[in-house]
CSV table of C-alpha atoms in Angstrom, one decimal:
chain,number,residue,atom,x,y,z
A,1,GLY,CA,-1.7,-10.5,11.6
A,2,GLU,CA,-2.9,-8.5,8.4
A,3,SER,CA,-2.4,-4.8,8.1
A,4,VAL,CA,-5.4,-2.8,7.4
A,5,GLY,CA,-5.6,0.5,5.9
A,6,LEU,CA,-2.1,0.7,4.2
A,7,HIS,CA,-2.9,4.1,2.4
A,8,LEU,CA,-5.2,5.7,4.7
A,9,PRO,CA,-5.0,9.0,6.0
A,10,THR,CA,-3.1,9.1,9.1
A,11,LEU,CA,-3.2,11.1,12.6
A,12,SER,CA,-0.2,11.0,14.6
A,13,VAL,CA,-0.3,12.1,18.1
A,14,GLN,CA,1.5,12.2,21.4
A,15,GLU,CA,0.8,9.8,24.2
A,16,GLY,CA,-1.5,11.6,26.7
A,17,ASP,CA,-2.7,14.4,23.9
A,18,ASN,CA,-6.3,14.5,22.7
A,19,SER,CA,-7.1,13.1,19.3
A,20,ILE,CA,-10.0,14.0,17.0
A,21,ILE,CA,-10.8,12.1,13.8
A,22,ASN,CA,-13.4,13.4,11.6
A,23,CYS,CA,-15.7,12.1,9.3
A,24,ALA,CA,-18.2,13.4,6.5
A,25,TYR,CA,-21.2,11.3,5.9
A,26,SER,CA,-23.1,11.2,2.6
A,27,ASN,CA,-26.8,11.0,3.3
A,28,SER,CA,-28.9,13.5,5.3
A,29,ALA,CA,-31.6,10.6,5.7
A,30,SER,CA,-29.2,8.7,8.0
A,31,ASP,CA,-30.7,8.1,11.2
A,32,TYR,CA,-27.7,6.4,13.4
A,33,PHE,CA,-23.8,6.8,13.5
A,34,ILE,CA,-21.1,4.7,15.0
A,35,TRP,CA,-17.5,4.9,15.4
A,36,TYR,CA,-15.6,1.7,15.1
A,37,LYS,CA,-11.9,0.8,16.0
A,38,GLN,CA,-10.1,-1.8,14.0
A,39,GLU,CA,-7.1,-3.2,14.9
A,40,SER,CA,-4.6,-5.3,12.6
A,41,GLY,CA,-6.2,-8.6,12.2
A,42,LYS,CA,-9.4,-8.1,13.8
A,43,GLY,CA,-12.9,-7.2,13.0
A,44,PRO,CA,-14.6,-3.4,13.8
A,45,GLN,CA,-15.0,-2.8,17.3
A,46,PHE,CA,-17.8,-0.8,18.5
A,47,ILE,CA,-16.5,2.3,20.2
A,48,ILE,CA,-19.7,4.7,20.7
A,49,ASP,CA,-22.9,5.7,18.9
A,50,ILE,CA,-25.2,8.4,18.4
A,51,ARG,CA,-28.7,9.1,16.6
A,52,SER,CA,-29.5,11.6,14.3
A,53,ASN,CA,-31.7,13.5,17.0
A,54,MET,CA,-28.6,14.2,19.1
A,55,ASP,CA,-25.7,16.7,19.0
A,56,LYS,CA,-23.3,15.2,21.2
A,57,ARG,CA,-22.6,11.8,23.3
A,58,GLN,CA,-20.0,11.0,25.7
A,59,GLY,CA,-18.5,7.8,26.7
A,60,GLN,CA,-15.5,6.6,28.5
A,61,ARG,CA,-12.7,8.9,27.1
A,62,VAL,CA,-14.3,9.5,24.0
A,63,THR,CA,-17.0,12.0,22.6
A,64,VAL,CA,-19.0,11.8,19.4
A,65,LEU,CA,-19.9,15.3,18.0
A,66,LEU,CA,-22.5,15.3,15.0
A,67,ASN,CA,-23.3,18.4,13.1
A,68,LYS,CA,-26.2,17.7,10.7
A,69,THR,CA,-26.0,21.0,8.7
A,70,VAL,CA,-22.9,20.0,7.2
A,71,LYS,CA,-22.8,16.2,7.5
A,72,HIS,CA,-20.0,16.0,9.8
A,73,LEU,CA,-19.0,13.5,12.5
A,74,SER,CA,-16.2,13.7,14.9
A,75,LEU,CA,-14.6,11.1,17.4
A,76,GLN,CA,-12.5,12.8,20.4
A,77,ILE,CA,-10.3,10.5,22.2
A,78,ALA,CA,-9.3,12.2,25.6
A,79,ALA,CA,-5.7,11.4,26.8
A,80,THR,CA,-4.6,8.9,24.1
A,81,GLN,CA,-2.9,5.8,24.8
A,82,PRO,CA,-0.8,3.7,22.7
A,83,GLY,CA,-3.5,1.0,23.1
A,84,ASP,CA,-5.6,3.4,21.0
A,85,SER,CA,-3.7,3.2,17.8
A,86,ALA,CA,-5.8,1.5,15.2
A,87,VAL,CA,-7.8,2.3,12.2
A,88,TYR,CA,-11.0,4.2,13.0
A,89,PHE,CA,-14.1,3.9,10.8
A,90,CYS,CA,-17.5,6.0,11.0
A,91,ALA,CA,-20.6,4.2,10.0
A,92,GLU,CA,-24.0,5.5,8.8
A,93,ARG,CA,-27.2,3.7,8.7
A,94,LYS,CA,-30.2,4.4,6.3
A,95,LEU,CA,-33.2,3.4,7.1
A,96,ASP,CA,-34.4,3.1,3.5
A,97,THR,CA,-36.7,0.1,2.3
A,98,GLY,CA,-35.5,-3.1,2.9
A,99,ARG,CA,-32.0,-2.3,4.0
A,100,ARG,CA,-30.6,-1.4,7.3
A,101,ALA,CA,-27.0,-1.6,6.1
A,102,LEU,CA,-24.2,0.3,7.6
A,103,THR,CA,-22.4,2.1,5.2
A,104,PHE,CA,-18.6,2.8,6.2
A,105,GLY,CA,-16.2,5.8,5.6
A,106,SER,CA,-12.7,5.0,4.0
A,107,GLY,CA,-11.1,5.2,7.8
A,108,THR,CA,-8.4,7.1,9.6
A,109,ARG,CA,-5.2,5.5,11.1
A,110,LEU,CA,-4.5,6.7,14.4
A,111,GLN,CA,-0.8,6.1,15.3
A,112,VAL,CA,-0.2,7.4,19.0
A,113,GLN,CA,3.6,8.1,19.7
A,114,PRO,CA,5.1,7.2,23.1
B,1,GLU,CA,-21.8,-14.3,26.5
B,2,THR,CA,-19.7,-15.5,23.4
B,3,GLY,CA,-18.9,-13.2,20.5
B,4,VAL,CA,-19.3,-13.4,17.0
B,5,THR,CA,-17.0,-16.4,15.7
B,6,GLN,CA,-15.9,-16.9,12.0
B,7,SER,CA,-14.3,-19.8,10.1
B,8,PRO,CA,-12.0,-20.5,8.8
B,9,THR,CA,-9.6,-17.4,9.7
B,10,HIS,CA,-7.7,-17.8,6.6
B,11,LEU,CA,-8.4,-19.4,3.4
B,12,ILE,CA,-6.6,-19.6,-0.2
B,13,LYS,CA,-9.0,-20.7,-3.4
B,14,THR,CA,-8.3,-20.6,-7.1
B,15,ARG,CA,-10.1,-18.4,-9.7
B,16,GLY,CA,-13.4,-20.4,-10.8
B,17,GLN,CA,-13.7,-22.2,-7.5
B,18,GLN,CA,-16.4,-22.0,-4.9
B,19,VAL,CA,-16.4,-20.9,-1.0
B,20,THR,CA,-18.5,-21.1,1.9
B,21,LEU,CA,-17.5,-18.8,5.1
B,22,ARG,CA,-19.4,-19.6,8.4
B,23,CYS,CA,-20.3,-17.2,11.0
B,24,SER,CA,-21.9,-18.3,14.6
B,25,SER,CA,-23.7,-14.9,15.9
B,26,GLN,CA,-23.6,-13.9,19.3
B,27,SER,CA,-25.6,-15.3,21.7
B,28,GLY,CA,-29.3,-13.9,21.3
B,29,HIS,CA,-28.6,-12.0,18.1
B,30,ASN,CA,-31.2,-12.8,15.4
B,31,THR,CA,-29.7,-10.7,12.8
B,32,VAL,CA,-26.7,-11.3,10.9
B,33,SER,CA,-25.1,-9.0,8.2
B,34,TRP,CA,-21.9,-9.9,6.0
B,35,TYR,CA,-19.4,-7.4,4.4
B,36,GLN,CA,-16.3,-7.4,2.2
B,37,GLN,CA,-13.4,-5.5,3.4
B,38,ALA,CA,-10.7,-5.0,0.7
B,39,LEU,CA,-7.3,-4.0,1.8
B,40,GLY,CA,-7.2,-0.1,2.5
B,41,GLN,CA,-11.0,0.1,2.5
B,42,GLY,CA,-13.6,0.2,4.7
B,43,PRO,CA,-16.3,-2.9,4.8
B,44,GLN,CA,-19.0,-2.8,2.3
B,45,PHE,CA,-22.3,-4.3,2.8
B,46,ILE,CA,-23.1,-7.6,1.2
B,47,PHE,CA,-26.4,-8.7,2.5
B,48,GLN,CA,-28.4,-9.0,5.7
B,49,TYR,CA,-30.5,-11.7,7.0
B,50,TYR,CA,-33.3,-11.6,9.6
B,51,ARG,CA,-35.3,-14.7,10.7
B,52,GLU,CA,-33.5,-16.9,7.9
B,53,GLU,CA,-34.5,-14.7,5.3
B,54,GLU,CA,-32.6,-12.2,3.3
B,55,ASN,CA,-33.8,-8.5,4.2
B,56,GLY,CA,-31.5,-6.5,2.3
B,57,ARG,CA,-28.9,-6.7,-0.1
B,58,GLY,CA,-25.9,-4.5,-1.6
B,59,ASN,CA,-24.2,-3.8,-4.9
B,60,PHE,CA,-23.0,-7.4,-5.1
B,61,PRO,CA,-23.6,-10.1,-7.9
B,62,PRO,CA,-26.0,-12.8,-7.3
B,63,ARG,CA,-23.0,-15.2,-7.1
B,64,PHE,CA,-22.6,-14.0,-3.6
B,65,SER,CA,-25.5,-15.7,-1.7
B,66,GLY,CA,-25.9,-16.7,1.8
B,67,LEU,CA,-28.0,-18.7,4.2
B,68,GLN,CA,-29.4,-18.0,8.1
B,69,PHE,CA,-30.1,-21.3,9.9
B,70,PRO,CA,-32.8,-21.6,12.8
B,71,ASN,CA,-29.9,-21.3,15.4
B,72,TYR,CA,-28.8,-17.9,13.8
B,73,SER,CA,-25.8,-19.0,12.4
B,74,SER,CA,-24.9,-18.2,8.7
B,75,GLU,CA,-23.3,-19.1,5.7
B,76,LEU,CA,-21.6,-16.9,2.6
B,77,ASN,CA,-21.6,-18.6,-0.4
B,78,VAL,CA,-19.3,-17.1,-3.2
B,79,ASN,CA,-19.5,-18.9,-6.8
B,80,ALA,CA,-17.1,-18.6,-9.6
B,81,LEU,CA,-14.4,-16.9,-7.6
B,82,GLU,CA,-12.7,-13.8,-9.0
B,83,LEU,CA,-9.3,-12.1,-8.1
B,84,ASP,CA,-10.9,-9.4,-7.0
B,85,ASP,CA,-13.0,-11.4,-4.4
B,86,SER,CA,-9.8,-11.4,-2.4
B,87,ALA,CA,-10.6,-9.5,0.6
B,88,LEU,CA,-11.1,-9.9,4.5
B,89,TYR,CA,-15.0,-10.9,4.9
B,90,LEU,CA,-16.9,-9.7,8.0
B,91,CYS,CA,-20.1,-11.1,9.7
B,92,ALA,CA,-21.7,-8.7,11.9
B,93,SER,CA,-24.9,-9.9,14.4
B,94,SER,CA,-27.5,-7.5,16.3
B,95,LEU,CA,-30.1,-8.1,18.6
B,96,LEU,CA,-32.8,-6.7,16.4
B,97,LEU,CA,-33.6,-5.6,12.8
B,98,ASP,CA,-33.2,-2.1,13.8
B,99,SER,CA,-31.0,-2.5,16.8
B,100,THR,CA,-29.4,0.9,17.9
B,101,TYR,CA,-27.1,-1.3,20.3
B,102,GLY,CA,-24.6,-1.5,17.4
B,103,TYR,CA,-23.4,-4.4,15.6
B,104,THR,CA,-21.1,-6.9,16.8
B,105,PHE,CA,-18.2,-7.9,14.1
B,106,GLY,CA,-16.4,-11.0,13.9
B,107,SER,CA,-12.8,-11.2,13.3
B,108,GLY,CA,-13.3,-12.3,9.7
B,109,THR,CA,-12.1,-14.6,7.2
B,110,ARG,CA,-9.3,-13.5,4.9
B,111,LEU,CA,-9.8,-14.9,1.5
B,112,THR,CA,-7.0,-15.1,-1.0
B,113,VAL,CA,-7.9,-15.8,-4.7
B,114,VAL,CA,-4.9,-16.7,-6.9
């Protein structure tokens, strides 16, 4: 399939290690944030979301942290597996008039070494 | 429950031509958005449809237009194709206009303009 993100920042981790992917967002008025995983040839796949009134949310093997003071979002993946290799995007939603669009970051490629 | 399906998966068009891309929303979803993803970048919002009406639009020229049908399926039409229109076009559906359940993406249509 098509390769997504040929020139993206890359995070390389060993299988079994924890991964941390960071994202800076732009609009302090954003109310909702989502992390997506995109594998080659596929559309973005929902991982986890968090609302702006929360600081932390946990899912299965994943945790999202939100720091509104510095407008920073992070995705932590525990015990990273080869199947986690993909491009990861953070997205923010701004409830401005007439638009409920998602604004995506530029993405980070995660490579898991066996 | 079916996911979001897009057709065709790949398409090659000549500059100046017109193209129509199709999307079937996930069952029960009444909101559909279209995104353009250039190689190496995150998806960019084109527009959103809710109950057959355009609800918001990104920074794309009028030659990008769309439709949503009563069964919530959708079309993206692009007229007067330019080389820079080459990209992966993604359709995303959600249950509600202000959904906080995330947006389900299709696998996209890879458009190449030559």
